[in-house]
CSV table of C-alpha atoms and ligand atoms in Angstrom, one decimal:
chain,number,residue,atom,x,y,z
A,1,MET,CA,-9.0,2.6,-5.1
A,2,LYS,CA,-9.8,1.2,-8.5
A,3,ILE,CA,-6.7,-0.1,-10.3
A,4,LEU,CA,-6.8,-1.0,-14.0
A,5,ILE,CA,-4.2,-3.5,-15.2
A,6,CYS,CA,-3.3,-3.4,-18.8
A,7,GLY,CA,-0.5,-4.5,-21.1
A,8,LYS,CA,0.5,-6.6,-24.1
A,9,GLY,CA,-0.9,-10.1,-24.6
A,10,GLY,CA,0.8,-12.6,-22.4
A,11,SER,CA,2.8,-9.9,-20.5
A,12,GLY,CA,1.4,-11.1,-17.2
A,13,LYS,CA,-1.7,-8.9,-16.6
A,14,SER,CA,-3.8,-11.7,-15.0
A,15,THR,CA,-0.8,-13.0,-13.0
A,16,THR,CA,-0.2,-9.5,-11.6
A,17,ALA,CA,-3.9,-9.0,-10.9
A,18,ALA,CA,-4.0,-12.3,-9.0
A,19,LEU,CA,-0.8,-11.7,-7.1
A,20,LEU,CA,-1.7,-8.2,-6.1
A,21,ALA,CA,-5.3,-9.2,-5.1
A,22,LYS,CA,-3.9,-11.8,-2.8
A,23,ALA,CA,-1.4,-9.5,-1.2
A,24,ILE,CA,-3.9,-6.7,-0.7
A,25,ALA,CA,-6.5,-9.1,0.7
A,26,GLU,CA,-4.0,-10.3,3.2
A,27,LYS,CA,-3.6,-6.8,4.4
A,28,GLY,CA,-7.3,-6.8,5.4
A,29,TYR,CA,-8.8,-5.0,2.5
A,30,LYS,CA,-11.9,-6.1,0.7
A,31,VAL,CA,-10.8,-6.9,-2.8
A,32,LEU,CA,-13.0,-7.1,-5.9
A,33,VAL,CA,-11.3,-8.4,-9.0
A,34,ILE,CA,-13.1,-7.6,-12.2
A,35,ASP,CA,-12.2,-9.8,-15.1
A,36,SER,CA,-13.0,-7.7,-18.2
A,37,ASP,CA,-11.1,-9.9,-20.6
A,38,GLU,CA,-13.8,-11.6,-22.7
A,39,SER,CA,-11.3,-14.1,-24.3
A,40,ASN,CA,-9.3,-15.6,-21.5
A,41,PHE,CA,-10.3,-18.2,-19.0
A,42,GLY,CA,-7.3,-18.2,-16.6
A,43,LEU,CA,-7.7,-15.6,-14.0
A,44,HIS,CA,-10.2,-17.4,-11.9
A,45,ARG,CA,-7.9,-20.4,-11.8
A,46,GLN,CA,-5.0,-18.3,-10.7
A,47,LEU,CA,-7.2,-17.1,-7.8
A,48,GLY,CA,-8.3,-20.7,-7.1
A,49,MET,CA,-12.0,-20.0,-7.8
A,50,GLY,CA,-14.7,-21.1,-10.2
A,51,LEU,CA,-15.7,-18.8,-13.0
A,52,PRO,CA,-18.8,-16.8,-11.9
A,53,ASP,CA,-21.8,-16.3,-14.2
A,54,ASP,CA,-21.3,-13.5,-16.7
A,55,PHE,CA,-22.3,-10.2,-15.2
A,56,MET,CA,-23.6,-9.4,-18.7
A,57,ASN,CA,-26.6,-11.7,-17.8
A,58,TYR,CA,-27.5,-9.3,-15.0
A,59,ILE,CA,-28.7,-6.8,-17.6
A,60,GLY,CA,-30.4,-9.5,-19.7
A,61,GLY,CA,-27.4,-10.8,-21.8
A,62,LYS,CA,-25.4,-9.6,-24.7
A,63,LYS,CA,-28.4,-9.1,-27.0
A,64,ALA,CA,-30.2,-6.9,-24.5
A,65,MET,CA,-27.0,-4.9,-24.1
A,66,ILE,CA,-26.6,-4.4,-27.8
A,67,LYS,CA,-30.2,-3.1,-28.0
A,68,LYS,CA,-29.5,-0.6,-25.3
A,69,MET,CA,-26.4,0.5,-27.1
A,70,MET,CA,-28.3,0.9,-30.4
A,71,LYS,CA,-31.0,2.9,-28.7
A,72,SER,CA,-28.7,5.4,-27.1
A,73,MET,CA,-26.3,5.7,-30.1
A,74,PRO,CA,-28.2,7.9,-32.6
A,75,LYS,CA,-29.3,10.3,-29.9
A,76,GLY,CA,-25.8,10.4,-28.4
A,77,LYS,CA,-27.6,9.9,-25.0
A,78,PRO,CA,-25.8,8.3,-22.1
A,79,LEU,CA,-26.5,4.6,-21.7
A,80,SER,CA,-27.5,4.8,-18.0
A,81,ILE,CA,-27.5,1.1,-17.5
A,82,PHE,CA,-27.2,1.5,-13.8
A,83,ASP,CA,-29.6,3.9,-12.1
A,84,LYS,CA,-27.6,4.1,-8.9
A,85,THR,CA,-24.1,4.1,-7.6
A,86,TRP,CA,-22.8,0.6,-6.8
A,87,ARG,CA,-20.9,-0.6,-3.9
A,88,ILE,CA,-19.1,-4.0,-3.9
A,89,GLU,CA,-21.8,-5.4,-1.6
A,90,ASP,CA,-24.5,-4.4,-4.1
A,91,VAL,CA,-23.2,-6.9,-6.7
A,92,PRO,CA,-25.6,-9.9,-6.6
A,93,GLU,CA,-23.9,-13.0,-5.2
A,94,GLU,CA,-24.7,-15.1,-8.3
A,95,TYR,CA,-22.3,-13.0,-10.3
A,96,LEU,CA,-19.4,-13.5,-7.8
A,97,SER,CA,-16.9,-16.1,-6.9
A,98,GLU,CA,-15.3,-15.6,-3.5
A,99,LYS,CA,-12.2,-16.9,-1.6
A,100,ASN,CA,-10.1,-15.5,1.2
A,101,GLY,CA,-11.5,-12.0,1.1
A,102,ILE,CA,-11.3,-11.7,-2.7
A,103,LYS,CA,-14.4,-11.5,-4.8
A,104,LEU,CA,-14.3,-12.1,-8.6
A,105,LEU,CA,-16.7,-10.7,-11.1
A,106,ALA,CA,-16.5,-11.6,-14.8
A,107,ILE,CA,-18.0,-9.0,-17.2
A,108,GLY,CA,-18.7,-11.6,-19.9
A,109,LYS,CA,-16.9,-14.2,-21.9
A,110,ILE,CA,-17.2,-15.2,-25.5
A,111,HIS,CA,-18.8,-18.7,-25.2
A,112,ASP,CA,-20.0,-19.6,-28.6
A,113,PHE,CA,-18.8,-19.5,-32.2
A,114,GLY,CA,-20.1,-16.5,-34.1
A,115,GLU,CA,-21.7,-14.7,-31.2
A,116,GLY,CA,-20.4,-11.3,-32.4
A,117,CYS,CA,-17.8,-8.8,-31.2
A,118,ALA,CA,-16.9,-8.0,-27.7
A,119,CYS,CA,-17.9,-4.3,-27.7
A,120,PRO,CA,-20.9,-4.9,-25.4
A,121,MET,CA,-18.5,-6.3,-22.8
A,122,GLY,CA,-16.3,-3.2,-23.0
A,123,VAL,CA,-19.3,-0.9,-22.7
A,124,LEU,CA,-20.6,-2.8,-19.7
A,125,ALA,CA,-17.2,-2.8,-18.0
A,126,LYS,CA,-17.0,1.0,-18.5
A,127,GLU,CA,-20.5,1.6,-17.1
A,128,MET,CA,-20.0,-0.7,-14.2
A,129,LEU,CA,-16.7,0.9,-13.2
A,130,GLU,CA,-17.9,4.4,-13.5
A,131,ASN,CA,-20.8,3.6,-11.2
A,132,LEU,CA,-18.8,1.5,-8.7
A,133,GLU,CA,-17.6,3.3,-5.5
A,134,ALA,CA,-14.8,1.8,-3.4
A,135,SER,CA,-14.3,2.9,0.2
A,136,ASP,CA,-10.9,3.3,1.9
A,137,LYS,CA,-10.9,-0.3,2.9
A,138,GLU,CA,-11.9,-1.6,-0.5
A,139,VAL,CA,-9.8,-2.1,-3.6
A,140,VAL,CA,-11.0,-2.9,-7.1
A,141,ILE,CA,-8.6,-4.5,-9.5
A,142,VAL,CA,-9.6,-4.7,-13.2
A,143,ASP,CA,-7.8,-7.2,-15.4
A,144,THR,CA,-8.2,-6.2,-19.1
A,145,ASP,CA,-7.8,-7.8,-22.4
A,146,ALA,CA,-4.5,-7.5,-24.3
A,147,GLY,CA,-3.5,-4.3,-26.0
A,148,VAL,CA,-5.3,-1.0,-26.1
A,149,GLU,CA,-8.8,-1.7,-27.3
A,150,HIS,CA,-10.2,-1.0,-23.8
A,151,PHE,CA,-8.9,2.6,-24.1
A,152,GLY,CA,-11.0,2.9,-27.2
A,153,ARG,CA,-14.0,1.7,-25.2
A,154,GLY,CA,-13.3,4.1,-22.3
A,155,VAL,CA,-13.0,1.4,-19.7
A,156,GLU,CA,-10.2,3.4,-18.0
A,157,GLN,CA,-12.5,6.3,-17.2
A,158,GLY,CA,-13.9,4.7,-14.1
A,159,CYS,CA,-10.5,3.8,-12.6
A,160,ASP,CA,-8.2,5.8,-10.4
A,161,ILE,CA,-4.9,4.5,-11.7
A,162,ILE,CA,-3.6,2.5,-14.5
A,163,LEU,CA,-0.9,-0.2,-14.0
A,164,MET,CA,0.8,-1.3,-17.2
A,165,VAL,CA,2.5,-4.7,-17.0
A,166,VAL,CA,5.6,-4.7,-19.1
A,167,ASP,CA,7.4,-7.9,-20.0
A,168,PRO,CA,10.8,-8.2,-21.6
A,169,SER,CA,9.8,-7.9,-25.2
A,170,TYR,CA,10.3,-5.1,-27.7
A,171,GLU,CA,6.5,-4.9,-28.3
A,172,SER,CA,5.8,-4.4,-24.7
A,173,LEU,CA,8.4,-1.7,-24.3
A,174,MET,CA,7.0,0.2,-27.4
A,175,LEU,CA,3.4,-0.3,-26.0
A,176,SER,CA,4.5,1.4,-22.8
A,177,VAL,CA,5.1,4.7,-24.7
A,178,LYS,CA,1.6,4.4,-26.4
A,179,ILE,CA,-0.1,3.7,-23.1
A,180,GLU,CA,1.5,6.7,-21.5
A,181,GLU,CA,0.1,8.8,-24.3
A,182,LEU,CA,-3.4,7.3,-24.0
A,183,ALA,CA,-3.4,7.8,-20.3
A,184,VAL,CA,-2.7,11.5,-20.7
A,185,GLY,CA,-5.8,11.6,-23.0
A,186,VAL,CA,-7.9,10.0,-20.3
A,187,LYS,CA,-6.3,12.0,-17.5
A,188,LYS,CA,-5.4,9.0,-15.4
A,189,PRO,CA,-2.0,8.4,-13.8
A,190,VAL,CA,-0.1,5.5,-15.3
A,191,TYR,CA,2.6,3.4,-13.7
A,192,PHE,CA,4.6,0.5,-14.9
A,193,VAL,CA,5.2,-2.9,-13.3
A,194,LEU,CA,8.0,-4.8,-15.0
A,195,ASN,CA,7.3,-8.5,-15.1
A,196,LYS,CA,9.3,-11.7,-15.8
A,197,VAL,CA,12.4,-9.7,-15.0
A,198,ASP,CA,15.8,-11.4,-14.8
A,199,ASN,CA,19.4,-10.2,-14.7
A,200,GLU,CA,19.6,-10.1,-18.4
A,201,SER,CA,16.5,-8.1,-19.1
A,202,LYS,CA,16.4,-5.8,-16.1
A,203,ASP,CA,18.7,-3.0,-17.3
A,204,VAL,CA,17.3,-3.0,-20.8
A,205,MET,CA,13.8,-2.7,-19.5
A,206,LEU,CA,14.6,0.1,-17.1
A,207,GLU,CA,16.4,2.0,-19.9
A,208,SER,CA,13.5,1.6,-22.3
A,209,VAL,CA,10.5,2.7,-20.2
A,210,ASP,CA,9.9,5.9,-18.3
A,211,GLN,CA,11.8,5.0,-15.1
A,212,ASN,CA,10.0,7.5,-12.9
A,213,LYS,CA,6.8,5.5,-13.5
A,214,VAL,CA,8.2,2.1,-12.6
A,215,ILE,CA,6.6,1.1,-9.2
A,216,GLY,CA,7.3,-2.6,-9.2
A,217,MET,CA,9.4,-5.4,-10.6
A,218,ILE,CA,8.2,-9.0,-10.5
A,219,PRO,CA,10.9,-11.6,-11.2
A,220,ALA,CA,10.6,-14.4,-13.6
A,221,ASN,CA,9.5,-17.1,-11.2
A,222,THR,CA,9.3,-20.8,-11.8
A,223,ASP,CA,6.5,-21.4,-9.3
A,224,ILE,CA,4.4,-18.9,-11.1
A,225,PHE,CA,5.3,-20.5,-14.5
A,226,ARG,CA,4.4,-24.0,-13.2
A,227,ALA,CA,1.1,-23.0,-11.6
A,228,CYS,CA,0.1,-21.2,-14.8
A,229,LEU,CA,1.0,-24.2,-17.0
A,230,ALA,CA,-1.0,-26.5,-14.8
A,231,GLY,CA,-4.0,-24.0,-14.6
A,232,GLU,CA,-3.6,-24.0,-10.8
A,233,GLU,CA,-3.8,-21.4,-8.1
A,234,PHE,CA,-0.6,-19.7,-7.1
A,235,ASP,CA,0.9,-20.3,-3.8
A,236,VAL,CA,3.6,-17.7,-4.3
A,237,HIS,CA,4.5,-14.9,-1.9
A,238,LEU,CA,6.9,-12.4,-3.3
A,239,ALA,CA,8.5,-9.6,-1.5
A,240,GLU,CA,8.3,-7.5,-4.7
A,241,ILE,CA,4.4,-7.8,-4.7
A,242,GLU,CA,4.3,-6.9,-1.0
A,243,GLU,CA,6.4,-3.8,-1.7
A,244,LEU,CA,4.1,-2.9,-4.6
A,245,ALA,CA,1.0,-3.3,-2.4
A,246,GLU,CA,2.6,-1.2,0.3
A,247,PHE,CA,3.5,1.5,-2.2
A,248,LEU,CA,0.0,1.7,-3.6
A,249,PHE,CA,-1.4,2.4,-0.1
A,250,SER,CA,1.4,4.5,1.3
A,251,GLY,CA,0.2,7.5,-0.8
A,252,GLY,CA,3.0,6.8,-3.2
A,253,VAL,CA,0.6,7.0,-6.2
B,301,ATP,N1,6.5,-13.5,-13.1
B,301,ATP,C1,6.4,-14.5,-13.9
B,301,ATP,N2,7.3,-15.5,-13.9
B,301,ATP,C2,7.2,-16.6,-14.7
B,301,ATP,N3,6.2,-16.7,-15.6
B,301,ATP,C3,5.3,-15.8,-15.7
B,301,ATP,C4,5.3,-14.6,-14.9
B,301,ATP,N4,4.2,-13.8,-15.2
B,301,ATP,C5,3.6,-14.5,-16.2
B,301,ATP,N5,4.2,-15.6,-16.5
B,301,ATP,C6,3.9,-16.5,-17.6
B,301,ATP,O1,3.3,-15.8,-18.6
B,301,ATP,C7,2.1,-16.4,-19.0
B,301,ATP,C8,1.1,-15.3,-19.3
B,301,ATP,O2,0.7,-14.7,-18.1
B,301,ATP,P1,-0.7,-14.0,-17.9
B,301,ATP,O3,-1.8,-15.0,-18.3
B,301,ATP,O4,-0.8,-13.5,-16.6
B,301,ATP,O5,-0.6,-12.9,-19.0
B,301,ATP,P2,-1.7,-11.9,-19.6
B,301,ATP,O6,-1.1,-10.7,-19.9
B,301,ATP,O7,-2.9,-11.9,-18.6
B,301,ATP,O8,-2.1,-12.7,-20.9
B,301,ATP,P3,-3.4,-12.4,-21.8
B,301,ATP,O9,-3.1,-11.2,-22.7
B,301,ATP,O10,-3.5,-13.7,-22.7
B,301,ATP,O11,-4.6,-12.2,-20.9
B,301,ATP,C9,1.7,-17.3,-17.8
B,301,ATP,O12,0.9,-18.4,-18.3
B,301,ATP,C10,3.0,-17.7,-17.3
B,301,ATP,O13,3.5,-18.8,-18.0
B,302,MG,MG1,-4.9,-12.3,-18.9
């Protein structure tokens, strides 16, 4: 299963990706987390790992990627960056961090001033995911950048399901409608995970999103907040995440 996690900036995409990865790995699945957010440097910390080398370097770096994109563009030819189907074990070790059954791959980060836009990262993420096969005992979790730009880049195409993280904000609730529409276009099932939920926000959130698609609710949790603030790994076990992981593998989606 390849799960793409999306949502508004700061809604809790990386937090959900990390919590879910840990819960799924504890069930004995091999988990590959793909960090496709070029701007944020938090996910590896939440997982208690170092940041691996950019996977972009595997294909010669961002400039080489741009050249490939320019070459294929006028002819409308497929990019064909990978000449074979990938499995998780095919990813070279130097592009992975690993801990407790979870592997982390980072597509590429913006490291320097003026290095140009992040389109090559999006294209590489799309190509990588479309060519990556996960077996029944393997799960791929993709953490994306904020908003909907990745839809424009087609990153969703290589995934089986889309999980949108919705936090208690008007923007997030509005975005849930937009993402439902975009998911129809890409023909992928979309589900919502409500995050930072408390007694005050729960009902409003449930009334404002398509309730049939809500498959999880993560409470506002002080341990998560503190770990994020300190840039530390979570040591948080939530029944709500367990239930979400169960649901994902029970044929519920
Ligand atoms: N369930 C939660 N309980 C308490 N705080 C939370 C929870 N989930 C997320 N947060 C807080 O929200 C912040 C943003 O979370 P996170 O980095 O996961 O969001 P994001 O959607 O990945 O953000 P970005 O768009 O910047 O990548 C965290 O630093 C943390 O303070
Ligand atoms: Mg994030």
